[in-house]
């Protein structure tokens, strides 16, 4: 009886990304990424999560490095690219751009940040 109960609850204990379909184009983008960017020559981290409201979208936390308290950027995944349409993620921060997943497991980004009416055209490399 106890063994049966343990077997029933074990699948619920698996990490969320182990339950994701590996053939889903969103899967390769998920997780924590180290960012090396050109604009301010900063290194920081972002977290990309599946959007629970839309299976073709991801939520990119700390996109552009605005810091804590900002909304995630929403990206649409199409095959090996993520498209971030122009959106405001917090007071004075607007982001847009495209990230392309590369065969070496990195994401190459070109994006625009508008911060308090200053426009920055940036590129970045995301790696795990």
N, CA, C and O atoms as a Tinker XYZ file with bonds, in Angstrom:
   512  protein
     1  N      0.819000   -1.190000    0.000000    73     2
     2  CA     0.000000    0.000000    0.000000    64     1     3
     3  C      0.865000    1.256000    0.000000    63     2     4     5
     4  O      0.595000    2.182000   -0.765000    81     3
     5  N      1.894000    1.309000    0.836000    73     3     6
     6  CA     2.757000    2.477000    0.907000    64     5     7
     7  C      3.517000    2.645000   -0.404000    63     6     8     9
     8  O      3.660000    3.769000   -0.885000    81     7
     9  N      4.006000    1.561000   -0.989000    73     7    10
    10  CA     4.732000    1.631000   -2.261000    64     9    11
    11  C      3.824000    2.183000   -3.345000    63    10    12    13
    12  O      4.263000    2.995000   -4.159000    81    11
    13  N      2.585000    1.765000   -3.373000    73    11    14
    14  CA     1.628000    2.270000   -4.363000    64    13    15
    15  C      1.405000    3.760000   -4.217000    63    14    16    17
    16  O      1.331000    4.485000   -5.209000    81    15
    17  N      1.297000    4.219000   -2.973000    73    15    18
    18  CA     1.113000    5.646000   -2.722000    64    17    19
    19  C      2.325000    6.442000   -3.193000    63    18    20    21
    20  O      2.174000    7.495000   -3.813000    81    19
    21  N      3.524000    5.947000   -2.902000    73    19    22
    22  CA     4.751000    6.635000   -3.322000    64    21    23
    23  C      4.822000    6.717000   -4.838000    63    22    24    25
    24  O      5.205000    7.752000   -5.385000    81    23
    25  N      4.461000    5.647000   -5.518000    73    23    26
    26  CA     4.484000    5.656000   -6.985000    64    25    27
    27  C      3.478000    6.650000   -7.556000    63    26    28    29
    28  O      3.718000    7.242000   -8.608000    81    27
    29  N      2.368000    6.833000   -6.873000    73    27    30
    30  CA     1.367000    7.793000   -7.342000    64    29    31
    31  C      1.838000    9.234000   -7.198000    63    30    32    33
    32  O      1.535000   10.066000   -8.053000    81    31
    33  N      2.576000    9.545000   -6.130000    73    31    34
    34  CA     2.969000   10.942000   -5.926000    64    33    35
    35  C      4.290000   11.287000   -6.587000    63    34    36    37
    36  O      4.572000   12.473000   -6.765000    81    35
    37  N      5.111000   10.326000   -6.958000    73    35    38
    38  CA     6.425000   10.629000   -7.539000    64    37    39
    39  C      6.360000   11.474000   -8.800000    63    38    40    41
    40  O      7.149000   12.412000   -8.913000    81    39
    41  N      5.467000   11.206000   -9.766000    73    39    42
    42  CA     5.447000   12.069000  -10.954000    64    41    43
    43  C      5.181000   13.536000  -10.620000    63    42    44    45
    44  O      5.648000   14.424000  -11.334000    81    43
    45  N      4.451000   13.798000   -9.562000    73    43    46
    46  CA     4.175000   15.186000   -9.178000    64    45    47
    47  C      5.410000   15.866000   -8.603000    63    46    48    49
    48  O      5.443000   17.092000   -8.496000    81    47
    49  N      6.420000   15.097000   -8.234000    73    47    50
    50  CA     7.625000   15.660000   -7.633000    64    49    51
    51  C      8.703000   15.972000   -8.656000    63    50    52    53
    52  O      9.737000   16.535000   -8.297000    81    51
    53  N      8.494000   15.628000   -9.908000    73    51    54
    54  CA     9.494000   15.902000  -10.934000    64    53    55
    55  C      9.585000   17.385000  -11.209000    63    54    56    57
    56  O      8.565000   18.074000  -11.164000    81    55
    57  N     10.785000   17.912000  -11.496000    73    55    58
    58  CA    10.903000   19.320000  -11.878000    64    57    59
    59  C     10.055000   19.602000  -13.122000    63    58    60    61
    60  O      9.864000   18.729000  -13.968000    81    59
    61  N      9.559000   20.819000  -13.216000    73    59    62
    62  CA     8.641000   21.184000  -14.307000    64    61    63
    63  C      9.243000   20.950000  -15.678000    63    62    64    65
    64  O      8.528000   20.512000  -16.579000    81    63
    65  N     10.537000   21.224000  -15.881000    73    63    66
    66  CA    11.107000   21.098000  -17.209000    64    65    67
    67  C     11.270000   19.647000  -17.651000    63    66    68    69
    68  O     11.496000   19.394000  -18.834000    81    67
    69  N     11.161000   18.679000  -16.724000    73    67    70
    70  CA    11.217000   17.279000  -17.112000    64    69    71
    71  C      9.888000   16.825000  -17.700000    63    70    72    73
    72  O      9.821000   15.768000  -18.327000    81    71
    73  N      8.834000   17.605000  -17.508000    73    71    74
    74  CA     7.527000   17.268000  -18.049000    64    73    75
    75  C      7.257000   17.981000  -19.374000    63    74    76    77
    76  O      6.141000   17.914000  -19.890000    81    75
    77  N      8.249000   18.654000  -19.925000    73    75    78
    78  CA     8.085000   19.423000  -21.149000    64    77    79
    79  C      8.454000   18.560000  -22.346000    63    78    80    81
    80  O      9.426000   17.806000  -22.294000    81    79
    81  N      7.697000   18.665000  -23.406000    73    79    82
    82  CA     7.944000   17.910000  -24.635000    64    81    83
    83  C      9.233000   18.394000  -25.291000    63    82    84    85
    84  O      9.334000   19.571000  -25.638000    81    83
    85  N     10.239000   17.499000  -25.473000    73    83    86
    86  CA    11.503000   17.928000  -26.077000    64    85    87
    87  C     11.365000   18.349000  -27.542000    63    86    88    89
    88  O     12.251000   19.018000  -28.074000    81    87
    89  N     10.273000   17.968000  -28.196000    73    87    90
    90  CA    10.043000   18.382000  -29.584000    64    89    91
    91  C      9.379000   19.747000  -29.681000    63    90    92    93
    92  O      9.239000   20.295000  -30.774000    81    91
    93  N      8.970000   20.297000  -28.547000    73    91    94
    94  CA     8.342000   21.609000  -28.511000    64    93    95
    95  C      9.418000   22.673000  -28.738000    63    94    96    97
    96  O     10.412000   22.685000  -28.011000    81    95
    97  N      9.257000   23.569000  -29.721000    73    95    98
    98  CA    10.288000   24.569000  -29.993000    64    97    99
    99  C     10.546000   25.520000  -28.825000    63    98   100   101
   100  O     11.607000   26.142000  -28.772000    81    99
   101  N      9.617000   25.646000  -27.901000    73    99   102
   102  CA     9.785000   26.526000  -26.741000    64   101   103
   103  C     10.831000   25.960000  -25.776000    63   102   104   105
   104  O     11.566000   26.718000  -25.143000    81   103
   105  N     10.899000   24.637000  -25.663000    73   103   106
   106  CA    11.717000   23.964000  -24.653000    64   105   107
   107  C     13.165000   24.431000  -24.626000    63   106   108   109
   108  O     13.721000   24.655000  -23.551000    81   107
   109  N     13.780000   24.580000  -25.788000    73   107   110
   110  CA    15.212000   24.932000  -25.828000    64   109   111
   111  C     15.511000   26.312000  -25.256000    63   110   112   113
   112  O     16.655000   26.595000  -24.901000    81   111
   113  N     14.504000   27.174000  -25.162000    73   111   114
   114  CA    14.702000   28.529000  -24.645000    64   113   115
   115  C     14.555000   28.623000  -23.125000    63   114   116   117
   116  O     14.968000   29.618000  -22.530000    81   115
   117  N     13.984000   27.622000  -22.500000    73   115   118
   118  CA    13.653000   27.697000  -21.077000    64   117   119
   119  C     14.878000   27.542000  -20.191000    63   118   120   121
   120  O     15.823000   26.828000  -20.527000    81   119
   121  N     14.845000   28.226000  -19.050000    73   119   122
   122  CA    15.896000   28.089000  -18.057000    64   121   123
   123  C     16.554000   29.411000  -17.716000    63   122   124   125
   124  O     16.118000   30.480000  -18.142000    81   123
   125  N     17.624000   29.305000  -16.931000    73   123   126
   126  CA    18.398000   30.486000  -16.538000    64   125   127
   127  C     19.558000   30.653000  -17.510000    63   126   128   129
   128  O     20.252000   29.690000  -17.834000    81   127
   129  N     19.761000   31.884000  -17.972000    73   127   130
   130  CA    20.786000   32.194000  -18.966000    64   129   131
   131  C     21.717000   33.272000  -18.450000    63   130   132   133
   132  O     21.278000   34.218000  -17.796000    81   131
   133  N     23.000000   33.134000  -18.742000    73   131   134
   134  CA    23.977000   34.194000  -18.470000    64   133   135
   135  C     23.995000   35.092000  -19.705000    63   134   136   137
   136  O     23.990000   34.602000  -20.835000    81   135
   137  N     24.015000   36.382000  -19.491000    73   135   138
   138  CA    23.930000   37.354000  -20.581000    64   137   139
   139  C     25.222000   38.156000  -20.655000    63   138   140   141
   140  O     25.713000   38.671000  -19.651000    81   139
   141  N     25.758000   38.251000  -21.864000    73   139   142
   142  CA    26.890000   39.127000  -22.154000    64   141   143
   143  C     26.387000   40.086000  -23.224000    63   142   144   145
   144  O     26.190000   39.685000  -24.371000    81   143
   145  N     26.177000   41.344000  -22.861000    73   143   146
   146  CA    25.551000   42.286000  -23.788000    64   145   147
   147  C     26.460000   43.443000  -24.170000    63   146   148   149
   148  O     27.433000   43.753000  -23.481000    81   147
   149  N     26.115000   44.073000  -25.287000    73   147   150
   150  CA    26.955000   45.122000  -25.865000    64   149   151
   151  C     26.621000   46.531000  -25.379000    63   150   152   153
   152  O     27.509000   47.382000  -25.328000    81   151
   153  N     25.391000   46.793000  -25.030000    73   151   154
   154  CA    24.963000   48.170000  -24.743000    64   153   155
   155  C     25.724000   48.812000  -23.599000    63   154   156   157
   156  O     26.381000   49.841000  -23.758000    81   155
   157  N     25.618000   48.191000  -22.469000    73   155   158
   158  CA    26.277000   48.749000  -21.300000    64   157   159
   159  C     27.429000   47.853000  -20.856000    63   158   160   161
   160  O     28.008000   48.028000  -19.783000    81   159
   161  N     27.741000   46.885000  -21.722000    73   159   162
   162  CA    28.816000   45.915000  -21.456000    64   161   163
   163  C     28.664000   45.279000  -20.082000    63   162   164   165
   164  O     29.603000   45.194000  -19.291000    81   163
   165  N     27.441000   44.840000  -19.839000    73   163   166
   166  CA    27.121000   44.216000  -18.562000    64   165   167
   167  C     27.004000   42.709000  -18.706000    63   166   168   169
   168  O     26.725000   42.198000  -19.791000    81   167
   169  N     27.216000   42.016000  -17.626000    73   167   170
   170  CA    26.938000   40.594000  -17.530000    64   169   171
   171  C     25.889000   40.428000  -16.441000    63   170   172   173
   172  O     26.051000   40.939000  -15.333000    81   171
   173  N     24.827000   39.724000  -16.752000    73   171   174
   174  CA    23.750000   39.511000  -15.797000    64   173   175
   175  C     23.027000   38.231000  -16.181000    63   174   176   177
   176  O     23.432000   37.555000  -17.127000    81   175
   177  N     21.973000   37.891000  -15.469000    73   175   178
   178  CA    21.219000   36.674000  -15.744000    64   177   179
   179  C     19.782000   37.012000  -16.074000    63   178   180   181
   180  O     19.220000   37.991000  -15.584000    81   179
   181  N     19.197000   36.168000  -16.925000    73   179   182
   182  CA    17.767000   36.222000  -17.201000    64   181   183
   183  C     17.195000   34.831000  -16.972000    63   182   184   185
   184  O     17.907000   33.829000  -17.043000    81   183
   185  N     15.918000   34.790000  -16.702000    73   183   186
   186  CA    15.190000   33.536000  -16.555000    64   185   187
   187  C     14.108000   33.520000  -17.614000    63   186   188   189
   188  O     13.321000   34.460000  -17.723000    81   187
   189  N     14.067000   32.441000  -18.403000    73   187   190
   190  CA    13.027000   32.285000  -19.418000    64   189   191
   191  C     12.128000   31.144000  -18.991000    63   190   192   193
   192  O     12.581000   30.020000  -18.774000    81   191
   193  N     10.842000   31.452000  -18.875000    73   191   194
   194  CA     9.843000   30.468000  -18.462000    64   193   195
   195  C      8.766000   30.347000  -19.526000    63   194   196   197
   196  O      8.519000   31.281000  -20.288000    81   195
   197  N      8.131000   29.187000  -19.566000    73   195   198
   198  CA     6.984000   28.990000  -20.456000    64   197   199
   199  C      5.858000   29.912000  -19.989000    63   198   200   201
   200  O      5.663000   30.103000  -18.788000    81   199
   201  N      5.128000   30.478000  -20.934000    73   199   202
   202  CA     3.977000   31.321000  -20.616000    64   201   203
   203  C      2.789000   30.395000  -20.355000    63   202   204   205
   204  O      2.339000   29.705000  -21.271000    81   203
   205  N      2.276000   30.367000  -19.132000    73   203   206
   206  CA     1.157000   29.455000  -18.845000    64   205   207
   207  C     -0.119000   29.801000  -19.598000    63   206   208   209
   208  O     -1.020000   28.968000  -19.694000    81   207
   209  N     -0.213000   31.014000  -20.135000    73   207   210
   210  CA    -1.401000   31.433000  -20.860000    64   209   211
   211  C     -1.334000   31.212000  -22.361000    63   210   212   213
   212  O     -2.346000   31.341000  -23.050000    81   211
   213  N     -0.128000   30.873000  -22.890000    73   211   214
   214  CA     0.023000   30.692000  -24.332000    64   213   215
   215  C      1.235000   29.783000  -24.575000    63   214   216   217
   216  O      2.367000   30.168000  -24.283000    81   215
   217  N      1.003000   28.606000  -25.098000    73   215   218
   218  CA     2.070000   27.610000  -25.265000    64   217   219
   219  C      3.108000   27.998000  -26.311000    63   218   220   221
   220  O      4.149000   27.346000  -26.392000    81   219
   221  N      2.872000   29.025000  -27.108000    73   219   222
   222  CA     3.840000   29.496000  -28.104000    64   221   223
   223  C      4.678000   30.659000  -27.606000    63   222   224   225
   224  O      5.517000   31.185000  -28.337000    81   223
   225  N      4.453000   31.060000  -26.362000    73   223   226
   226  CA     5.145000   32.228000  -25.829000    64   225   227
   227  C      6.011000   31.854000  -24.630000    63   226   228   229
   228  O      5.798000   30.834000  -23.974000    81   227
   229  N      7.002000   32.722000  -24.364000    73   227   230
   230  CA     7.836000   32.609000  -23.175000    64   229   231
   231  C      7.809000   33.938000  -22.429000    63   230   232   233
   232  O      7.516000   34.987000  -23.003000    81   231
   233  N      8.118000   33.871000  -21.150000    73   231   234
   234  CA     8.251000   35.051000  -20.306000    64   233   235
   235  C      9.728000   35.200000  -19.998000    63   234   236   237
   236  O     10.351000   34.274000  -19.478000    81   235
   237  N     10.298000   36.361000  -20.313000    73   235   238
   238  CA    11.732000   36.600000  -20.136000    64   237   239
   239  C     11.906000   37.607000  -18.998000    63   238   240   241
   240  O     11.671000   38.805000  -19.157000    81   239
   241  N     12.322000   37.084000  -17.858000    73   239   242
   242  CA    12.513000   37.914000  -16.672000    64   241   243
   243  C     13.893000   38.556000  -16.699000    63   242   244   245
   244  O     14.891000   37.888000  -16.968000    81   243
   245  N     13.944000   39.841000  -16.422000    73   243   246
   246  CA    15.165000   40.659000  -16.391000    64   245   247
   247  C     15.715000   40.936000  -17.800000    63   246   248   249
   248  O     16.914000   41.164000  -17.957000    81   247
   249  N     14.862000   40.917000  -18.804000    73   247   250
   250  CA    15.290000   41.206000  -20.168000    64   249   251
   251  C     15.797000   42.645000  -20.250000    63   250   252   253
   252  O     15.054000   43.575000  -19.937000    81   251
   253  N     17.034000   42.843000  -20.661000    73   251   254
   254  CA    17.635000   44.172000  -20.717000    64   253   255
   255  C     18.184000   44.646000  -19.383000    63   254   256   257
   256  O     18.723000   45.748000  -19.295000    81   255
   257  N     18.055000   43.829000  -18.343000    73   255   258
   258  CA    18.587000   44.111000  -17.011000    64   257   259
   259  C     17.959000   45.335000  -16.332000    63   258   260   261
   260  O     18.679000   46.203000  -15.840000    81   259
   261  N     16.603000   45.411000  -16.302000    73   259   262
   262  CA    15.997000   46.546000  -15.594000    64   261   263
   263  C     16.064000   46.400000  -14.081000    63   262   264   265
   264  O     15.899000   47.383000  -13.358000    81   263
   265  N     16.306000   45.182000  -13.593000    73   263   266
   266  CA    16.365000   44.942000  -12.155000    64   265   267
   267  C     15.062000   44.382000  -11.632000    63   266   268   269
   268  O     14.117000   44.173000  -12.393000    81   267
   269  N     15.009000   44.136000  -10.326000    73   267   270
   270  CA    13.809000   43.539000   -9.733000    64   269   271
   271  C     12.609000   44.472000   -9.808000    63   270   272   273
   272  O     12.743000   45.695000   -9.823000    81   271
   273  N     11.432000   43.855000   -9.855000    73   271   274
   274  CA    10.195000   44.629000   -9.822000    64   273   275
   275  C      9.608000   44.949000  -11.190000    63   274   276   277
   276  O      8.515000   45.510000  -11.271000    81   275
   277  N     10.308000   44.604000  -12.265000    73   275   278
   278  CA     9.803000   44.856000  -13.606000    64   277   279
   279  C      9.082000   43.623000  -14.137000    63   278   280   281
   280  O      9.407000   42.497000  -13.762000    81   279
   281  N      8.117000   43.836000  -14.997000    73   279   282
   282  CA     7.398000   42.728000  -15.626000    64   281   283
   283  C      8.329000   41.991000  -16.579000    63   282   284   285
   284  O      9.284000   42.570000  -17.095000    81   283
   285  N      8.046000   40.707000  -16.811000    73   283   286
   286  CA     8.845000   40.001000  -17.812000    64   285   287
   287  C      8.456000   40.468000  -19.211000    63   286   288   289
   288  O      7.327000   40.896000  -19.449000    81   287
   289  N      9.414000   40.375000  -20.129000    73   287   290
   290  CA     9.099000   40.593000  -21.545000    64   289   291
   291  C      8.426000   39.324000  -22.050000    63   290   292   293
   292  O      8.774000   38.221000  -21.626000    81   291
   293  N      7.476000   39.476000  -22.942000    73   291   294
   294  CA     6.786000   38.336000  -23.528000    64   293   295
   295  C      7.339000   38.123000  -24.928000    63   294   296   297
   296  O      7.373000   39.046000  -25.742000    81   295
   297  N      7.775000   36.889000  -25.201000    73   295   298
   298  CA     8.334000   36.565000  -26.502000    64   297   299
   299  C      7.544000   35.466000  -27.181000    63   298   300   301
   300  O      7.113000   34.513000  -26.531000    81   299
   301  N      7.355000   35.592000  -28.473000    73   299   302
   302  CA     6.689000   34.585000  -29.288000    64   301   303
   303  C      7.752000   33.698000  -29.919000    63   302   304   305
   304  O      8.639000   34.196000  -30.612000    81   303
   305  N      7.677000   32.389000  -29.689000    73   303   306
   306  CA     8.644000   31.450000  -30.244000    64   305   307
   307  C      8.130000   30.932000  -31.579000    63   306   308   309
   308  O      7.019000   30.411000  -31.679000    81   307
   309  N      8.973000   31.089000  -32.610000    73   307   310
   310  CA     8.677000   30.549000  -33.940000    64   309   311
   311  C      9.926000   29.780000  -34.361000    63   310   312   313
   312  O     10.968000   30.373000  -34.642000    81   311
   313  N      9.812000   28.469000  -34.400000    73   311   314
   314  CA    10.907000   27.528000  -34.660000    64   313   315
   315  C     12.114000   27.841000  -33.788000    63   314   316   317
   316  O     12.091000   27.525000  -32.599000    81   315
   317  N     13.166000   28.445000  -34.325000    73   315   318
   318  CA    14.388000   28.684000  -33.557000    64   317   319
   319  C     14.590000   30.151000  -33.190000    63   318   320   321
   320  O     15.715000   30.567000  -32.913000    81   319
   321  N     13.527000   30.929000  -33.184000    73   319   322
   322  CA    13.642000   32.352000  -32.826000    64   321   323
   323  C     12.577000   32.743000  -31.815000    63   322   324   325
   324  O     11.499000   32.153000  -31.749000    81   323
   325  N     12.916000   33.762000  -31.028000    73   323   326
   326  CA    11.970000   34.393000  -30.109000    64   325   327
   327  C     11.812000   35.834000  -30.561000    63   326   328   329
   328  O     12.800000   36.550000  -30.723000    81   327
   329  N     10.578000   36.258000  -30.763000    73   327   330
   330  CA    10.283000   37.626000  -31.188000    64   329   331
   331  C      9.636000   38.366000  -30.021000    63   330   332   333
   332  O      8.600000   37.948000  -29.505000    81   331
   333  N     10.253000   39.460000  -29.615000    73   331   334
   334  CA     9.723000   40.316000  -28.557000    64   333   335
   335  C      9.222000   41.576000  -29.240000    63   334   336   337
   336  O     10.006000   42.431000  -29.654000    81   335
   337  N      7.896000   41.679000  -29.352000    73   335   338
   338  CA     7.327000   42.891000  -29.955000    64   337   339
   339  C      7.467000   44.041000  -28.971000    63   338   340   341
   340  O      7.647000   43.815000  -27.774000    81   339
   341  N      7.387000   45.258000  -29.457000    73   339   342
   342  CA     7.568000   46.432000  -28.604000    64   341   343
   343  C      6.570000   46.399000  -27.451000    63   342   344   345
   344  O      5.359000   46.338000  -27.659000    81   343
   345  N      7.108000   46.441000  -26.226000    73   343   346
   346  CA     6.255000   46.370000  -25.036000    64   345   347
   347  C      6.932000   47.082000  -23.872000    63   346   348   349
   348  O      8.158000   47.117000  -23.759000    81   347
   349  N      6.106000   47.635000  -23.027000    73   347   350
   350  CA     6.593000   48.306000  -21.828000    64   349   351
   351  C      6.623000   47.283000  -20.704000    63   350   352   353
   352  O      5.613000   46.641000  -20.414000    81   351
   353  N      7.800000   47.130000  -20.062000    73   351   354
   354  CA     7.935000   46.154000  -18.993000    64   353   355
   355  C      7.989000   46.824000  -17.612000    63   354   356   357
   356  O      8.037000   46.151000  -16.583000    81   355
   357  N      7.980000   48.117000  -17.614000    73   355   358
   358  CA     7.992000   48.870000  -16.363000    64   357   359
   359  C      8.106000   50.340000  -16.673000    63   358   360   361
   360  O      8.321000   50.725000  -17.823000    81   359
   361  N      7.966000   51.152000  -15.670000    73   359   362
   362  CA     8.002000   52.591000  -15.856000    64   361   363
   363  C      9.300000   53.018000  -16.537000    63   362   364   365
   364  O     10.390000   52.827000  -15.998000    81   363
   365  N      9.166000   53.599000  -17.729000    73   363   366
   366  CA    10.323000   54.101000  -18.443000    64   365   367
   367  C     11.109000   53.063000  -19.230000    63   366   368   369
   368  O     12.140000   53.401000  -19.810000    81   367
   369  N     10.654000   51.790000  -19.272000    73   367   370
   370  CA    11.378000   50.724000  -19.987000    64   369   371
   371  C     10.500000   50.108000  -21.066000    63   370   372   373
   372  O      9.444000   49.549000  -20.773000    81   371
   373  N     10.943000   50.214000  -22.316000    73   371   374
   374  CA    10.281000   49.555000  -23.436000    64   373   375
   375  C     11.316000   48.693000  -24.143000    63   374   376   377
   376  O     12.451000   49.120000  -24.357000    81   375
   377  N     10.918000   47.476000  -24.505000    73   375   378
   378  CA    11.838000   46.538000  -25.137000    64   377   379
   379  C     11.222000   45.979000  -26.413000    63   378   380   381
   380  O     10.000000   45.920000  -26.554000    81   379
   381  N     12.089000   45.566000  -27.346000    73   379   382
   382  CA    11.671000   44.839000  -28.547000    64   381   383
   383  C     12.916000   44.177000  -29.126000    63   382   384   385
   384  O     14.034000   44.640000  -28.898000    81   383
   385  N     12.722000   43.097000  -29.874000    73   383   386
   386  CA    13.876000   42.466000  -30.506000    64   385   387
   387  C     13.641000   41.035000  -30.903000    63   386   388   389
   388  O     12.516000   40.534000  -30.882000    81   387
   389  N     14.742000   40.379000  -31.272000    73   387   390
   390  CA    14.692000   38.998000  -31.749000    64   389   391
   391  C     15.902000   38.235000  -31.223000    63   390   392   393
   392  O     17.031000   38.724000  -31.260000    81   391
   393  N     15.641000   37.027000  -30.734000    73   391   394
   394  CA    16.697000   36.127000  -30.308000    64   393   395
   395  C     16.657000   34.867000  -31.147000    63   394   396   397
   396  O     15.583000   34.321000  -31.401000    81   395
   397  N     17.818000   34.399000  -31.580000    73   395   398
   398  CA    17.899000   33.196000  -32.408000    64   397   399
   399  C     18.721000   32.138000  -31.688000    63   398   400   401
   400  O     19.854000   32.386000  -31.274000    81   399
   401  N     18.130000   30.951000  -31.545000    73   399   402
   402  CA    18.809000   29.833000  -30.908000    64   401   403
   403  C     19.831000   29.263000  -31.879000    63   402   404   405
   404  O     19.508000   28.970000  -33.030000    81   403
   405  N     21.062000   29.107000  -31.414000    73   403   406
   406  CA    22.172000   28.636000  -32.249000    64   405   407
   407  C     22.483000   27.161000  -31.958000    63   406   408   409
   408  O     22.115000   26.640000  -30.905000    81   407
   409  N     23.152000   26.507000  -32.887000    73   407   410
   410  CA    23.474000   25.081000  -32.753000    64   409   411
   411  C     24.388000   24.786000  -31.562000    63   410   412   413
   412  O     24.444000   23.648000  -31.098000    81   411
   413  N     25.099000   25.788000  -31.066000    73   411   414
   414  CA    25.973000   25.582000  -29.910000    64   413   415
   415  C     25.241000   25.751000  -28.572000    63   414   416   417
   416  O     25.868000   25.734000  -27.513000    81   415
   417  N     23.903000   25.915000  -28.625000    73   415   418
   418  CA    23.107000   26.021000  -27.413000    64   417   419
   419  C     23.028000   27.415000  -26.830000    63   418   420   421
   420  O     22.593000   27.570000  -25.689000    81   419
   421  N     23.430000   28.432000  -27.565000    73   419   422
   422  CA    23.331000   29.818000  -27.116000    64   421   423
   423  C     22.184000   30.508000  -27.851000    63   422   424   425
   424  O     21.638000   29.980000  -28.820000    81   423
   425  N     21.837000   31.683000  -27.375000    73   423   426
   426  CA    20.850000   32.518000  -28.065000    64   425   427
   427  C     21.526000   33.833000  -28.411000    63   426   428   429
   428  O     22.084000   34.498000  -27.538000    81   427
   429  N     21.479000   34.205000  -29.671000    73   427   430
   430  CA    22.034000   35.469000  -30.145000    64   429   431
   431  C     20.884000   36.466000  -30.281000    63   430   432   433
   432  O     19.900000   36.204000  -30.973000    81   431
   433  N     21.021000   37.612000  -29.613000    73   431   434
   434  CA    19.952000   38.610000  -29.559000    64   433   435
   435  C     20.365000   39.918000  -30.222000    63   434   436   437
   436  O     21.512000   40.351000  -30.119000    81   435
   437  N     19.419000   40.528000  -30.897000    73   435   438
   438  CA    19.475000   41.919000  -31.334000    64   437   439
   439  C     18.185000   42.549000  -30.835000    63   438   440   441
   440  O     17.096000   42.058000  -31.132000    81   439
   441  N     18.302000   43.631000  -30.080000    73   439   442
   442  CA    17.107000   44.217000  -29.491000    64   441   443
   443  C     17.297000   45.708000  -29.247000    63   442   444   445
   444  O     18.406000   46.239000  -29.291000    81   443
   445  N     16.180000   46.351000  -28.992000    73   443   446
   446  CA    16.169000   47.781000  -28.703000    64   445   447
   447  C     15.589000   47.992000  -27.317000    63   446   448   449
   448  O     14.567000   47.410000  -26.955000    81   447
   449  N     16.257000   48.830000  -26.558000    73   447   450
   450  CA    15.765000   49.270000  -25.256000    64   449   451
   451  C     15.482000   50.763000  -25.349000    63   450   452   453
   452  O     16.298000   51.529000  -25.862000    81   451
   453  N     14.350000   51.160000  -24.861000    73   451   454
   454  CA    14.067000   52.587000  -24.704000    64   453   455
   455  C     13.917000   52.798000  -23.206000    63   454   456   457
   456  O     12.965000   52.320000  -22.590000    81   455
   457  N     14.867000   53.516000  -22.634000    73   455   458
   458  CA    14.904000   53.742000  -21.190000    64   457   459
   459  C     14.820000   55.237000  -20.961000    63   458   460   461
   460  O     15.733000   55.987000  -21.305000    81   459
   461  N     13.695000   55.666000  -20.365000    73   459   462
   462  CA    13.468000   57.083000  -20.102000    64   461   463
   463  C     13.756000   57.935000  -21.340000    63   462   464   465
   464  O     14.467000   58.937000  -21.262000    81   463
   465  N     13.207000   57.532000  -22.460000    73   463   466
   466  CA    13.296000   58.185000  -23.779000    64   465   467
   467  C     14.679000   58.162000  -24.422000    63   466   468   469
   468  O     14.889000   58.841000  -25.428000    81   467
   469  N     15.630000   57.402000  -23.874000    73   467   470
   470  CA    16.917000   57.169000  -24.545000    64   469   471
   471  C     16.852000   55.807000  -25.227000    63   470   472   473
   472  O     16.524000   54.805000  -24.591000    81   471
   473  N     17.164000   55.772000  -26.522000    73   471   474
   474  CA    17.091000   54.531000  -27.282000    64   473   475
   475  C     18.468000   53.896000  -27.392000    63   474   476   477
   476  O     19.442000   54.555000  -27.755000    81   475
   477  N     18.539000   52.601000  -27.072000    73   475   478
   478  CA    19.775000   51.833000  -27.169000    64   477   479
   479  C     19.548000   50.640000  -28.088000    63   478   480   481
   480  O     18.622000   49.859000  -27.868000    81   479
   481  N     20.372000   50.490000  -29.106000    73   479   482
   482  CA    20.341000   49.297000  -29.958000    64   481   483
   483  C     21.401000   48.355000  -29.436000    63   482   484   485
   484  O     22.581000   48.702000  -29.394000    81   483
   485  N     20.987000   47.164000  -29.038000    73   483   486
   486  CA    21.869000   46.251000  -28.324000    64   485   487
   487  C     21.967000   44.901000  -29.020000    63   486   488   489
   488  O     21.114000   44.522000  -29.822000    81   487
   489  N     23.030000   44.196000  -28.687000    73   487   490
   490  CA    23.156000   42.791000  -29.041000    64   489   491
   491  C     23.628000   42.075000  -27.789000    63   490   492   493
   492  O     24.268000   42.671000  -26.923000    81   491
   493  N     23.309000   40.793000  -27.702000    73   491   494
   494  CA    23.692000   40.019000  -26.524000    64   493   495
   495  C     23.807000   38.557000  -26.905000    63   494   496   497
   496  O     23.218000   38.088000  -27.879000    81   495
   497  N     24.581000   37.863000  -26.104000    73   495   498
   498  CA    24.720000   36.416000  -26.221000    64   497   499
   499  C     24.222000   35.812000  -24.918000    63   498   500   501
   500  O     24.715000   36.155000  -23.844000    81   499
   501  N     23.244000   34.913000  -25.009000    73   499   502
   502  CA    22.754000   34.198000  -23.837000    64   501   503
   503  C     23.397000   32.817000  -23.852000    63   502   504   505
   504  O     23.384000   32.143000  -24.881000    81   503
   505  N     23.956000   32.390000  -22.729000    73   503   506
   506  CA    24.517000   31.044000  -22.626000    64   505   507
   507  C     24.148000   30.460000  -21.271000    63   506   508   509
   508  O     23.827000   31.185000  -20.330000    81   507
   509  N     24.200000   29.143000  -21.192000    73   507   510
   510  CA    23.863000   28.467000  -19.919000    64   509   511
   511  C     25.115000   28.096000  -19.186000    63   510   512
   512  O     25.048000   27.522000  -18.099000    81   511
